Amino acid sequence: CRCGAVRFSCESHTPRPYQRCYCSICRKTAGGGGYAINLSATAPTLKIDDPENVIQIFRAEILQDDGTCERSTAERNFCTRCATALWLFSPEWPELVHPFASAIDSELPTPPSSVHLMLRYKPNWVQPDIRDGDAVFDLYPEQSLEDWHRSRGLWVD
């Protein structure tokens, strides 16, 4: 994290930060530029050094199209001292953990293209940097993080 109270590491088969999420939850908890980038890693490899026990979990409320509100099952882990967004864990995919690329200090490989998702929720002041070869989606793409990496020969064993 920014203040150094939390250190973590994990192993990833899909280390390229290519997905830019413009949903209001990601934007407001981890994406000052109008979007956040999540990676995917293998949950059993997550090693956490939090000697001061400052990690907390935020579970967002999601406003549905019909006006009802639903609490997300996804757990957004953050440092309570500096508010750094660390990773997201969802019980629907217990084998995975999704670190925020913005929390990673080690070098990450450059993606050949980007996927811009949840554009339906981006504010009007955000001007996505959509380049040739990028994919855009109002909501979610059908291709998973794993499938995106595998289809481009970028899966890391």
Short mmCIF file of C-alpha atoms in Angstrom, two decimals:
data_model
loop_
_atom_site.label_atom_id
_atom_site.label_comp_id
_atom_site.label_asym_id
_atom_site.label_seq_id
_atom_site.Cartn_x
_atom_site.Cartn_y
_atom_site.Cartn_z
CA CYS A 1 0.00 0.00 0.00
CA ARG A 2 1.00 3.62 -0.22
CA CYS A 3 1.97 3.96 3.47
CA GLY A 4 3.78 0.61 3.67
CA ALA A 5 1.59 -0.93 6.37
CA VAL A 6 0.50 -3.74 4.02
CA ARG A 7 2.61 -5.76 1.63
CA PHE A 8 1.27 -8.58 -0.48
CA SER A 9 2.34 -10.83 -3.31
CA CYS A 10 0.65 -13.35 -5.55
CA GLU A 11 1.24 -15.35 -8.70
CA SER A 12 -0.66 -14.70 -11.91
CA HIS A 13 -1.16 -16.53 -15.18
CA THR A 14 -2.80 -13.35 -16.52
CA PRO A 15 -0.51 -10.44 -15.56
CA ARG A 16 -1.28 -7.94 -18.29
CA PRO A 17 -3.28 -4.91 -17.11
CA TYR A 18 -5.60 -4.68 -20.10
CA GLN A 19 -9.14 -4.34 -18.67
CA ARG A 20 -10.29 -0.82 -17.84
CA CYS A 21 -13.48 -0.82 -15.78
CA TYR A 22 -15.53 2.39 -15.74
CA CYS A 23 -18.23 1.26 -13.29
CA SER A 24 -18.92 3.67 -10.44
CA ILE A 25 -17.60 1.26 -7.80
CA CYS A 26 -14.22 0.73 -9.45
CA ARG A 27 -13.94 4.39 -10.43
CA LYS A 28 -14.67 5.66 -6.94
CA THR A 29 -12.68 3.11 -4.94
CA ALA A 30 -9.62 2.62 -7.15
CA GLY A 31 -9.72 4.67 -10.32
CA GLY A 32 -9.00 8.36 -10.20
CA GLY A 33 -8.58 8.50 -13.99
CA GLY A 34 -12.15 7.37 -14.53
CA TYR A 35 -11.45 3.63 -14.50
CA ALA A 36 -9.67 0.90 -12.52
CA ILE A 37 -7.61 -2.02 -13.76
CA ASN A 38 -7.89 -5.41 -12.06
CA LEU A 39 -5.52 -8.28 -12.67
CA SER A 40 -6.19 -11.91 -11.91
CA ALA A 41 -4.09 -14.13 -9.70
CA THR A 42 -4.29 -17.54 -8.10
CA ALA A 43 -5.87 -17.08 -4.65
CA PRO A 44 -3.83 -19.79 -2.86
CA THR A 45 -0.62 -17.90 -3.79
CA LEU A 46 -1.71 -14.68 -2.07
CA LYS A 47 0.75 -13.87 0.71
CA ILE A 48 -0.12 -10.95 2.96
CA ASP A 49 2.14 -9.08 5.36
CA ASP A 50 -0.17 -6.93 7.50
CA PRO A 51 1.49 -6.80 10.92
CA GLU A 52 -0.68 -3.90 12.06
CA ASN A 53 -3.97 -5.48 10.95
CA VAL A 54 -5.05 -2.48 8.89
CA ILE A 55 -6.73 -4.35 6.01
CA GLN A 56 -10.48 -3.92 5.88
CA ILE A 57 -13.10 -5.09 3.42
CA PHE A 58 -15.62 -2.96 1.57
CA ARG A 59 -18.69 -4.58 -0.01
CA ALA A 60 -20.41 -2.14 -2.34
CA GLU A 61 -24.13 -1.65 -2.73
CA ILE A 62 -25.15 -2.00 -6.35
CA LEU A 63 -28.10 -0.01 -7.60
CA GLN A 64 -30.16 -2.13 -9.98
CA ASP A 65 -32.01 -0.79 -13.04
CA ASP A 66 -35.33 -1.26 -11.23
CA GLY A 67 -34.18 1.02 -8.37
CA THR A 68 -33.52 -1.72 -5.84
CA CYS A 69 -30.16 -2.06 -4.15
CA GLU A 70 -28.14 -5.24 -3.75
CA ARG A 71 -25.00 -5.72 -1.65
CA SER A 72 -22.13 -7.08 -3.70
CA THR A 73 -20.57 -10.36 -2.62
CA ALA A 74 -17.20 -9.08 -3.86
CA GLU A 75 -14.80 -8.06 -1.12
CA ARG A 76 -12.67 -5.03 -1.94
CA ASN A 77 -9.66 -5.13 0.38
CA PHE A 78 -8.02 -1.83 1.28
CA CYS A 79 -5.59 -0.31 3.77
CA THR A 80 -7.37 1.67 6.48
CA ARG A 81 -4.37 3.93 6.98
CA CYS A 82 -3.85 5.23 3.44
CA ALA A 83 -6.97 3.91 1.65
CA THR A 84 -4.96 2.08 -1.03
CA ALA A 85 -7.21 -0.33 -2.92
CA LEU A 86 -5.34 -3.65 -2.76
CA TRP A 87 -7.34 -6.51 -4.28
CA LEU A 88 -10.83 -7.80 -4.86
CA PHE A 89 -11.95 -11.28 -3.81
CA SER A 90 -15.25 -12.79 -4.88
CA PRO A 91 -16.62 -15.98 -3.29
CA GLU A 92 -18.10 -16.89 -6.69
CA TRP A 93 -14.53 -17.56 -7.88
CA PRO A 94 -12.72 -18.73 -4.71
CA GLU A 95 -9.67 -19.87 -6.67
CA LEU A 96 -8.98 -16.30 -7.84
CA VAL A 97 -8.00 -12.97 -6.36
CA HIS A 98 -7.97 -9.74 -8.37
CA PRO A 99 -5.22 -7.30 -7.38
CA PHE A 100 -5.66 -3.71 -8.50
CA ALA A 101 -2.87 -2.95 -10.96
CA SER A 102 -2.45 0.41 -9.25
CA ALA A 103 -1.29 -1.39 -6.08
CA ILE A 104 1.43 -3.40 -7.83
CA ASP A 105 4.99 -2.11 -7.46
CA SER A 106 6.73 -4.70 -9.63
CA GLU A 107 6.88 -4.30 -13.39
CA LEU A 108 3.85 -5.57 -15.31
CA PRO A 109 3.95 -6.61 -18.98
CA THR A 110 2.43 -4.14 -21.42
CA PRO A 111 -0.81 -5.41 -22.98
CA PRO A 112 -1.10 -5.40 -26.78
CA SER A 113 -4.56 -3.82 -26.51
CA SER A 114 -7.14 -2.81 -23.93
CA VAL A 115 -10.71 -3.75 -23.13
CA HIS A 116 -12.91 -0.87 -21.97
CA LEU A 117 -15.87 -2.23 -20.02
CA MET A 118 -18.85 -0.83 -18.15
CA LEU A 119 -18.75 2.27 -20.36
CA ARG A 120 -22.45 2.68 -19.68
CA TYR A 121 -21.45 4.06 -16.27
CA LYS A 122 -18.59 6.38 -17.16
CA PRO A 123 -19.11 10.05 -16.35
CA ASN A 124 -19.17 12.51 -19.22
CA TRP A 125 -15.84 14.10 -18.20
CA VAL A 126 -13.98 10.81 -18.83
CA GLN A 127 -12.56 10.53 -22.34
CA PRO A 128 -11.50 6.89 -22.80
CA ASP A 129 -8.22 6.45 -24.64
CA ILE A 130 -9.57 3.90 -27.12
CA ARG A 131 -6.94 2.81 -29.62
CA ASP A 132 -6.88 0.58 -32.69
CA GLY A 133 -7.42 -3.02 -31.59
CA ASP A 134 -9.16 -2.09 -28.34
CA ALA A 135 -12.57 -3.55 -27.54
CA VAL A 136 -15.40 -1.56 -25.96
CA PHE A 137 -18.41 -2.79 -23.99
CA ASP A 138 -21.35 -1.02 -22.38
CA LEU A 139 -21.35 -3.75 -19.73
CA TYR A 140 -19.17 -6.87 -19.46
CA PRO A 141 -17.24 -8.64 -22.24
CA GLU A 142 -17.96 -12.31 -22.75
CA GLN A 143 -14.27 -13.18 -22.78
CA SER A 144 -12.74 -13.84 -19.36
CA LEU A 145 -9.33 -12.63 -18.21
CA GLU A 146 -8.02 -16.16 -18.78
CA ASP A 147 -9.57 -16.47 -22.25
CA TRP A 148 -8.22 -13.05 -23.30
CA HIS A 149 -4.68 -14.02 -22.31
CA ARG A 150 -4.90 -17.53 -23.81
CA SER A 151 -6.38 -16.34 -27.13
CA ARG A 152 -3.38 -14.03 -27.59
CA GLY A 153 -0.75 -16.54 -26.48
CA LEU A 154 -0.08 -14.48 -23.35
CA TRP A 155 -1.01 -17.05 -20.66
CA VAL A 156 1.90 -17.46 -18.24
CA ASP A 157 2.52 -20.96 -16.87
#
